[in-house]
C-alpha positions as CSV (number, residue, x, y, z in Angstrom):
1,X,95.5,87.6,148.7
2,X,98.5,88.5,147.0
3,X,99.5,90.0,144.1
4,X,102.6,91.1,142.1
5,X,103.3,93.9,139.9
6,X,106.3,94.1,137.7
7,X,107.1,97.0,134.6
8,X,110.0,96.3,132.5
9,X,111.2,98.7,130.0
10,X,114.1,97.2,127.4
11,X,115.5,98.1,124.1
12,X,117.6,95.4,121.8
13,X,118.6,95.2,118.4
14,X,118.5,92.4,115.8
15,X,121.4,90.0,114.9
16,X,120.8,91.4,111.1
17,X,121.3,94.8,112.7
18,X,117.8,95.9,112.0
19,X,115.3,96.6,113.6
20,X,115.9,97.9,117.1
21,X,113.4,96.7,119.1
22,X,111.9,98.9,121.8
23,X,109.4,97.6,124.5
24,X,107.3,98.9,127.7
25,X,105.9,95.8,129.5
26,X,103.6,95.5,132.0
27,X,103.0,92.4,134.5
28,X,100.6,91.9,136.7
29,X,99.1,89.0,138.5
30,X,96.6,88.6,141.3
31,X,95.8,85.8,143.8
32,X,92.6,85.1,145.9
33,X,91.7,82.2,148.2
34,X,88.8,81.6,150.5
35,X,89.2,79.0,153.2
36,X,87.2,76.8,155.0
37,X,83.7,77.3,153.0
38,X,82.4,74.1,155.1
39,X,81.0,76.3,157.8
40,X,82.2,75.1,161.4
41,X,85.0,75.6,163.3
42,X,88.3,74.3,161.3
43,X,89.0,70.5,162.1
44,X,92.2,69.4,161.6
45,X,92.5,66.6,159.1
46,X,88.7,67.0,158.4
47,X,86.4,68.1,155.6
48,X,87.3,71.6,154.2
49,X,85.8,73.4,151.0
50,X,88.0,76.3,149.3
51,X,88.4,78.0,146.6
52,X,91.6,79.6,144.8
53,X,92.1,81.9,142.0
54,X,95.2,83.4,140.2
55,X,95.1,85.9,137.4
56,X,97.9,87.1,135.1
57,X,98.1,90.2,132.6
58,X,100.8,90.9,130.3
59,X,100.6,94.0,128.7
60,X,103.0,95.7,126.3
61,X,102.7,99.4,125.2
62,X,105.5,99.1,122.9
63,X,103.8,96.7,120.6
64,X,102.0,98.7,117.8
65,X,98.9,98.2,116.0
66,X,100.2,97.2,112.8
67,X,101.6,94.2,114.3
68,X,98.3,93.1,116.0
69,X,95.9,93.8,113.0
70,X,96.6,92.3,109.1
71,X,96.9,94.4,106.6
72,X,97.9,93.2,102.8
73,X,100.7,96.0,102.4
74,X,102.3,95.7,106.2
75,X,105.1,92.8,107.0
76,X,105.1,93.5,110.6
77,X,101.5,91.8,111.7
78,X,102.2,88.6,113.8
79,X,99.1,86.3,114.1
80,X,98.1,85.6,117.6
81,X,100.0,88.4,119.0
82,X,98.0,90.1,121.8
83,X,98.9,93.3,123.4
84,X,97.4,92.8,126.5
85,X,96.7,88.9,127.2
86,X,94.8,87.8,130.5
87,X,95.1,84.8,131.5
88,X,93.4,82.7,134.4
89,X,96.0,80.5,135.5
90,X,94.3,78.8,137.7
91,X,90.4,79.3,139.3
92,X,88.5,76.1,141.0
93,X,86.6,75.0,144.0
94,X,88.5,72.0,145.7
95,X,87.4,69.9,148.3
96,X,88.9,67.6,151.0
97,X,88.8,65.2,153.3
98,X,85.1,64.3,152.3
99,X,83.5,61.6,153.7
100,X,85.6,60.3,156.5
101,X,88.7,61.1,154.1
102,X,87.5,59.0,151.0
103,X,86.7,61.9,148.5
104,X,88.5,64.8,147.2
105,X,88.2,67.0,143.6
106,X,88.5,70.2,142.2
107,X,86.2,72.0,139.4
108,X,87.3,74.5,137.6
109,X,91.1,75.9,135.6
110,X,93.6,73.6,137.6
111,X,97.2,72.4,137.2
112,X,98.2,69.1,137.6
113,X,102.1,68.0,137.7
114,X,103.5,64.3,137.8
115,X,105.3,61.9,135.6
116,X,103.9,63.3,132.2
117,X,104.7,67.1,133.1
118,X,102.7,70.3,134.1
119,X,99.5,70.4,132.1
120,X,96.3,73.2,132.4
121,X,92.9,72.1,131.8
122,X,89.3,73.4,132.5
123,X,87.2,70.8,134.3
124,X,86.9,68.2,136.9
125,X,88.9,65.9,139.0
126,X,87.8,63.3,141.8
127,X,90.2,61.9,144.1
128,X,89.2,58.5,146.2
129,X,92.0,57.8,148.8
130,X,91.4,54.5,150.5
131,X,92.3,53.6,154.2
132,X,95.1,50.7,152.7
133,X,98.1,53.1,151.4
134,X,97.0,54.1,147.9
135,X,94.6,56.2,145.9
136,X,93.2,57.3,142.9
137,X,92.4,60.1,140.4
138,X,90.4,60.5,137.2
139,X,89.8,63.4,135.5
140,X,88.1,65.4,132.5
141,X,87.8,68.0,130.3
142,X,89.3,70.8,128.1
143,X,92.9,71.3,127.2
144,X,94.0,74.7,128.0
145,X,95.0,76.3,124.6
146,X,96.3,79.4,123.3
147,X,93.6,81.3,120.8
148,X,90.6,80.4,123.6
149,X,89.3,82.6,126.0
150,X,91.6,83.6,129.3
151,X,94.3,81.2,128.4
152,X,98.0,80.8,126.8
153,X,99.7,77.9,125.2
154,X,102.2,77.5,127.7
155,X,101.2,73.8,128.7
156,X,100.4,72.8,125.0
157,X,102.4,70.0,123.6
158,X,105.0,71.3,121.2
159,X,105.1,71.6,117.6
160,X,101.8,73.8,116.9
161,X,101.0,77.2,116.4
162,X,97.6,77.8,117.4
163,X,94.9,80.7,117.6
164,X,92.3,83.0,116.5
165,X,92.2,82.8,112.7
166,X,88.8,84.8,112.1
167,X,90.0,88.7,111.3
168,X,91.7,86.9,107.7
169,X,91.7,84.2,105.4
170,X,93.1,80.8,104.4
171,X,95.3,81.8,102.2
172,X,96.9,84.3,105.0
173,X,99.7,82.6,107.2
174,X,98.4,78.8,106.8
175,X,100.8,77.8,109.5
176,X,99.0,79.6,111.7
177,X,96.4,76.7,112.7
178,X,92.7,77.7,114.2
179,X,92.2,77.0,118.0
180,X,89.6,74.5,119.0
181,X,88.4,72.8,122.2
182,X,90.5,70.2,123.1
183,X,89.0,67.4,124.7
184,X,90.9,65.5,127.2
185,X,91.1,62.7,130.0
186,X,93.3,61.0,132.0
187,X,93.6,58.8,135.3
188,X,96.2,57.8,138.1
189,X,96.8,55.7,140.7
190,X,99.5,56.8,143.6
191,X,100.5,55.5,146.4
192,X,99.7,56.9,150.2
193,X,100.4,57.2,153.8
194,X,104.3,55.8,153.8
195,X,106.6,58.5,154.0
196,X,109.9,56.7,152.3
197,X,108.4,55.1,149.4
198,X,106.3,56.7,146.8
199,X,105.0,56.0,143.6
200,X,102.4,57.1,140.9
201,X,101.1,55.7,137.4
202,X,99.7,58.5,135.3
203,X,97.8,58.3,132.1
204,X,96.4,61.1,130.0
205,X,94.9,61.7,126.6
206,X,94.1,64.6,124.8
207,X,92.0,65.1,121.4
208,X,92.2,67.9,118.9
209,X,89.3,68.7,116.8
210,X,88.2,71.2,113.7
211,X,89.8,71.5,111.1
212,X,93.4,71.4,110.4
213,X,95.5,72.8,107.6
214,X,97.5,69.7,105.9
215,X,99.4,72.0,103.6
216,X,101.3,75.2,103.2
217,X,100.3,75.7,99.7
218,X,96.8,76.1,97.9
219,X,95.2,73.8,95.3
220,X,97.0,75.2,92.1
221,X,93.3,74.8,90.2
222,X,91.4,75.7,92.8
223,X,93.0,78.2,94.5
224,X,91.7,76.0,97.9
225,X,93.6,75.0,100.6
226,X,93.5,71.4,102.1
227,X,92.3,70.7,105.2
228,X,91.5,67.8,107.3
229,X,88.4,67.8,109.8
230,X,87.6,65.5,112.7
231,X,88.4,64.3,115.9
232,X,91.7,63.2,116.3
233,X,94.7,62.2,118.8
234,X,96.9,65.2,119.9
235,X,99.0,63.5,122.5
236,X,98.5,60.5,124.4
237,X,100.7,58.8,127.3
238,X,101.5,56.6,130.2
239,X,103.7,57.5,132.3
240,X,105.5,56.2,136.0
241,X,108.0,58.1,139.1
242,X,109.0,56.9,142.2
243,X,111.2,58.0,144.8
244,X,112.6,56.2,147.8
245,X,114.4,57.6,151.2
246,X,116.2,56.4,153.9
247,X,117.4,59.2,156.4
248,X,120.6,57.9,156.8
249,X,121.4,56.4,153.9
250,X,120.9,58.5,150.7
251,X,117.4,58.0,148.5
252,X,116.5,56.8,144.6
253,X,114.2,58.5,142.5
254,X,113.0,57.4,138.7
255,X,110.9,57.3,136.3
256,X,109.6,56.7,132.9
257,X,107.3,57.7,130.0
258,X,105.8,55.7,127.2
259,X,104.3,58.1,123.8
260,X,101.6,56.3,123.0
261,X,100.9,58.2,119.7
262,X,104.4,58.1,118.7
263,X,105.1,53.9,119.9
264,X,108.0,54.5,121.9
265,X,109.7,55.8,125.1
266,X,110.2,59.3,125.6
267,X,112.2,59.9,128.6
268,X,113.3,57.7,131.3
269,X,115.9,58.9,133.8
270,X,117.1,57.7,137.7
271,X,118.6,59.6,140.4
272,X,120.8,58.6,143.2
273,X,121.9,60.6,146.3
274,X,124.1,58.7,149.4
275,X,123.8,60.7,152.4
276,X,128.2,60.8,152.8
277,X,128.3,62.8,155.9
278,X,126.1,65.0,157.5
279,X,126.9,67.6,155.2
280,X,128.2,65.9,152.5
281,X,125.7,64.6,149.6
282,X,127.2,62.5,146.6
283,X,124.7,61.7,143.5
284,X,124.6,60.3,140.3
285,X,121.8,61.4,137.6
286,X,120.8,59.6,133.9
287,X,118.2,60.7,131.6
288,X,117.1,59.9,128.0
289,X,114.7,62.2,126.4
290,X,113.6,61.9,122.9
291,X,111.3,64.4,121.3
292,X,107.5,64.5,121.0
293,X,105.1,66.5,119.5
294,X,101.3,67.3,118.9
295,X,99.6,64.9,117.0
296,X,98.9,67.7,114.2
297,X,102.6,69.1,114.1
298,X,104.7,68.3,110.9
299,X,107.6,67.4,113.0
300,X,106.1,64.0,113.4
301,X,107.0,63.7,109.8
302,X,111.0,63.4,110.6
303,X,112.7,61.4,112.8
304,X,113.0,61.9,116.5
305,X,116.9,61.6,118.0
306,X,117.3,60.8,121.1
307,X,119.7,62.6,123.4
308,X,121.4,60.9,126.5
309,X,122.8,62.6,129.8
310,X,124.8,61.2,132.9
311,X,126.3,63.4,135.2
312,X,127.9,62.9,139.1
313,X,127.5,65.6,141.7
314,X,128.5,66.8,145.0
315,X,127.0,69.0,147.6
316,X,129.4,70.3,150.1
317,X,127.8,72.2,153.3
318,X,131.2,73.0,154.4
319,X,129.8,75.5,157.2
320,X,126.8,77.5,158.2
321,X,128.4,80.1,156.0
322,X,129.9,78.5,153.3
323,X,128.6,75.6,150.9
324,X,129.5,74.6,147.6
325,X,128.5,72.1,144.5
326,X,130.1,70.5,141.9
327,X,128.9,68.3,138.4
328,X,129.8,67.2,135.5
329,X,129.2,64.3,133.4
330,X,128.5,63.7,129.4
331,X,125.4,64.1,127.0
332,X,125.1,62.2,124.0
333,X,122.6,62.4,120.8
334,X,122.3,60.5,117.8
335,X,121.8,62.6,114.1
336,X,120.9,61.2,111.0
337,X,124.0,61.8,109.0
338,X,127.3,63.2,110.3
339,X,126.4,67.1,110.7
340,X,129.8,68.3,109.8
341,X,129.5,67.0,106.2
342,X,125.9,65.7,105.4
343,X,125.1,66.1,101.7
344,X,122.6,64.1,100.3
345,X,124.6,62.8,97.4
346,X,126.3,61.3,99.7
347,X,127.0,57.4,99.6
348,X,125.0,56.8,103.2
349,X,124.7,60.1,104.3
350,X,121.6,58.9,106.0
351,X,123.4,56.6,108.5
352,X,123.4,57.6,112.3
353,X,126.2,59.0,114.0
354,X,126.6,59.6,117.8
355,X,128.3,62.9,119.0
356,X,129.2,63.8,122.9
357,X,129.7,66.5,125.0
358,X,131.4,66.7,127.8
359,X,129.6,69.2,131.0
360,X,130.8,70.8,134.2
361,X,129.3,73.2,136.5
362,X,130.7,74.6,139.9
363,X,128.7,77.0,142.1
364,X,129.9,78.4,145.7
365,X,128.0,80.2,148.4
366,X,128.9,82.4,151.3
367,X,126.4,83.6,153.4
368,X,127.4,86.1,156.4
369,X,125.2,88.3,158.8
370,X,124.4,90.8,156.8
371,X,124.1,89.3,153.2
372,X,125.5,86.9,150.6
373,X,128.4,86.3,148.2
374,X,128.5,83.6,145.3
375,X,129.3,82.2,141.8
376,X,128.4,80.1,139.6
377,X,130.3,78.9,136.3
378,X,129.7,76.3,134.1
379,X,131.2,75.0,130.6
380,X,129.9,72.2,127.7
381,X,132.5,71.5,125.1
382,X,132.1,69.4,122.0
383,X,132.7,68.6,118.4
384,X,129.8,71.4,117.8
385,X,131.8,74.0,119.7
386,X,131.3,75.2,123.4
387,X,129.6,77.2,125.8
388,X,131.3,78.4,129.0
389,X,131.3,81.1,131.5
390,X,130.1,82.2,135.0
391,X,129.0,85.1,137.1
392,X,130.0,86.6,140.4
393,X,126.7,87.9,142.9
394,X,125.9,89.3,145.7
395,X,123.5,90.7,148.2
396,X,123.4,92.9,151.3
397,X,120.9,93.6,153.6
398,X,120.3,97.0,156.0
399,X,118.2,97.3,158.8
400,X,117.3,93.6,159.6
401,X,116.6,93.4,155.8
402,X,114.0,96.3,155.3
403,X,116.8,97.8,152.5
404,X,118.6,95.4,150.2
405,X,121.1,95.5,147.6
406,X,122.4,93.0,144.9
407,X,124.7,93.1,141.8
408,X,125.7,90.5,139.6
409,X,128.4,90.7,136.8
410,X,128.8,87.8,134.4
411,X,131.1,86.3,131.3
412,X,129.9,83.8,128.9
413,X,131.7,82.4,125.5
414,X,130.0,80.1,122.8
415,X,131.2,78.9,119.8
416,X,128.8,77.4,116.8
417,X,130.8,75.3,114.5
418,X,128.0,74.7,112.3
419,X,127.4,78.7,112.3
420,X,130.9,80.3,113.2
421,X,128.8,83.6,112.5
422,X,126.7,83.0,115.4
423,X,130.1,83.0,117.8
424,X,130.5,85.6,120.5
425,X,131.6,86.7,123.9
426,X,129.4,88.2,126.1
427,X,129.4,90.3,129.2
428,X,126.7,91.6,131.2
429,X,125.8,93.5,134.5
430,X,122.9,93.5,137.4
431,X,122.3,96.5,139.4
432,X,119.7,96.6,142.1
433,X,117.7,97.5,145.4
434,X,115.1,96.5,147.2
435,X,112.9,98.2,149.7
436,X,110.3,95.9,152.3
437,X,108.0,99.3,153.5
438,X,105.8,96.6,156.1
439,X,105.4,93.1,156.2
440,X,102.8,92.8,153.1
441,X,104.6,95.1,150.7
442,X,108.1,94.9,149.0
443,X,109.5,97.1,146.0
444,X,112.2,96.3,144.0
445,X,113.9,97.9,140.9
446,X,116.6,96.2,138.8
447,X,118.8,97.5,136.2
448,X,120.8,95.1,133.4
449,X,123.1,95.8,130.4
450,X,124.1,92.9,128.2
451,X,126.3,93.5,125.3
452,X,128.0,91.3,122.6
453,X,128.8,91.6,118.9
454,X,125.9,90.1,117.6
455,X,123.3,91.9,119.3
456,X,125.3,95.1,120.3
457,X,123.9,96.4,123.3
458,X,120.7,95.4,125.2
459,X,119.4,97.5,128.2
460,X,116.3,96.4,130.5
461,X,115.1,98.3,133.5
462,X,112.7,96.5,136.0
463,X,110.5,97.1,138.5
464,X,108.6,95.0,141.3
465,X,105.7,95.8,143.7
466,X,104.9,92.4,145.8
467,X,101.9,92.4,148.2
468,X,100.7,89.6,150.7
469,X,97.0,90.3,152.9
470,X,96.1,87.0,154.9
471,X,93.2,87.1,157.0
């Protein structure tokens, strides 16, 4: 078992100055798992039946009720807003190693996390792993979705707002779309049992269903809003990664993934480390990403840029004590239209034009007997403006660690030349302890002060209560 409990309290204030925004939050999560449900003395490597279960609850006392409940002459309600949202991250029965090692599955809320990304569903999965160095998966069932019982929209695909529409009408927020079930499937195949070479295919496809708001505005004669009703695609793709190693050498990772809703590829990237010296790693890193969305989102209506990034790095374990890293590279994304003078009137004001960035990041790291020093800093410059900046941190431990203390002090710049309004400096400070009272409990409390000139000043006070029972 173990569980976590965290209370933050923080006050902020608007970049229009008004209002100041005051908040009492309340975390707290809870794990379970049961081992070994086969019966039998533990074999290693053979069958084994479990079952695992993590809850979450976010609770805020400084939201109030007008902002949770509609009301014709309010402007603060927010729809979907929850004071106190549970959800069940994850709760299934899994088995392995079933017959002689062919059969595995879960049943139940379950993660999975591969080439397409982390994704939540309710359902079931069966895993067949054969004895000639591959296997494979297929799986079924419900999309987890915000507006549905014990669950958040965290793993939905972008570009929707989703919930519970029943406490007020059409006419009310028609952005706001009603949750449905979600049916989905998906399969893979992956490779097995050879440590410096692996690879998976992944497939998945989810449906949305109900009915779905196609405009903002109602009928002007009827005073009715369209809607469309039906099964439908929300998001549906292929998707490949592999990644190779030799121990001396250095290792190559990659992958890809195809949108098959939107006919194109949506990311592909490739990673290369060589192994320089012992403690010396040089690498090189390219992606391409270019947006996708959820089959019902209105994004899908404008186009989709893609953005390109290659970077170097180095990873220096200079001593036991002392390592440090360096990057840097470039990152480059197409617009329709030149965003430092796009007007429509303009003669070809719809043509594309490339703009670049150039990146850098540095980070150090000393580590003595008693506790840790470090910084990190990092800049991006380009025709849009900049963003640079680092912080200094450390950590020290009394008693063989039962007491700790950290701090952390940091200076950022930006500079938006498409909203020179939006340009600041900011400066903020960590202050904090920790106290470990036996080996399943450890407290912590945190205290943090940003301050700029758009926001003024932000406070935030946090508190942390780990616990770990094993059995």
């Amino acid at each position: 078992m173990n569980s976590t409990s965290a209370g933050q309290v923080y006050s902020f204030r608007s970049p229009w100055g008004a209002p100041i925004i005051q908040r009492s939050r309340f975390l707290q999560t809870l794990a379970l798992g049961v081992y070994h449900l086969e019966g039998g003395e533990p074999v290693p490597g053979g069958p084994e039946i479990a079952v695992k279960l993590r809850l979450r609850l976010d609770s805020d006392a400084g939201i109030a009720p007008e902002e949770t409940t509609y009301s014709a002459t309010a402007d603060t309600f927010v729809p979907g807003l929850s004071a106190t949202p549970v959800d069940l991250m994850y709760g299934y029965v899994e088995g392995r190693n079933l017959l002689k090692g062919w059969l595995g599955f879960r049943l139940g809320r379950q993660y999975t996390a591969n080439s397409l990304g982390w994704w939540a569903f309710d359902g079931g999965l069966v895993r067949i792993t054969t004895p000639v160095y591959f296997q494979i998966e297929a799986y079924g069932g419900l999309e987890e979705r915000g507006g549905l019982p014990l669950s958040t929209p965290r793993f939905e695909r972008n570009g929707v707002w989703r919930g519970d529409r029943s406490a007020f009408e059409d006419r009310i927020y028609p952005q706001f779309q009603p949750a449905y079930i979600a049916p989905a499937y998906g399969a893979a195949l992956e490779s097995t049992g050879v440590t410096w070479i692996h690879g998976r295919l992944d497939y998945r496809k989810v449906f949305n269903q109900g009915n779905v708001f196609t405009g903002m505005f109602p009928d002007p004669v009827t005073g009715a809003y369209e809607f469309y009703q039906g099964r439908r695609t929300s998001s549906e793709r292929i998707g490949y990664a592999f990644d190779a190693t030799a121990a001396s050498l250095g290792g190559l990772k990659g992958g890809l993934v195809y949108d098959l809703f939107n006919g194109y590829f949506s990311t592909y990237y490739g990673q290369l480390d060589w192994y320089a010296a012992r403690r010396l790693t040089v690498g090189a890193d390219y992606e391409y990403f270019r947006p996708t969305f959820d089959g019902d989102s209105i994004f899908n209506f404008f186009t989709h840029n893609p953005m390109t990034t290659i970077t170097g790095r180095l990873d220096w374990d200079v001593s036991d004590q002392v390592d440090l890293a360096l990057g840097g590279g470039v990152r480059s994304f197409v617009t329709d239209g030149d965003p430092n003078s796009f007007v429509s009137t303009e003669p070809n004001a719809r043509s594309q034009v490339k703009q670049t960035d150039i990146l850098g990041n540095v980070a150090g790291r000393y580590r003595y007997e008693n506790g840790l020093f470090g910084l990190r800093g990092l800049f991006e410059r380009g025709d849009r403006g900049h963003r640079q900046g680092g912080d200094l941190y450390g950590e020290r431990y009394w008693m063989g660690g039962r007491w700790t203390g950290a701090a952390r002090v940091s200076l950022f710049d930006w500079e938006d030349k498409l909203r020179p309004d939006r340009s600041a400096t900011s400066f903020a400070y960590v202050l904090g302890g920790g106290f470990r009272a036996s080996p399943i409990a450890q407290a912590m409390l945190e205290w943090e002060h940003d301050m700029n000139r758009i926001v003024g000043q932000r406070f935030r006070i946090l508190a942390l209560l780990n616990l770990t029972v094993t059995k």
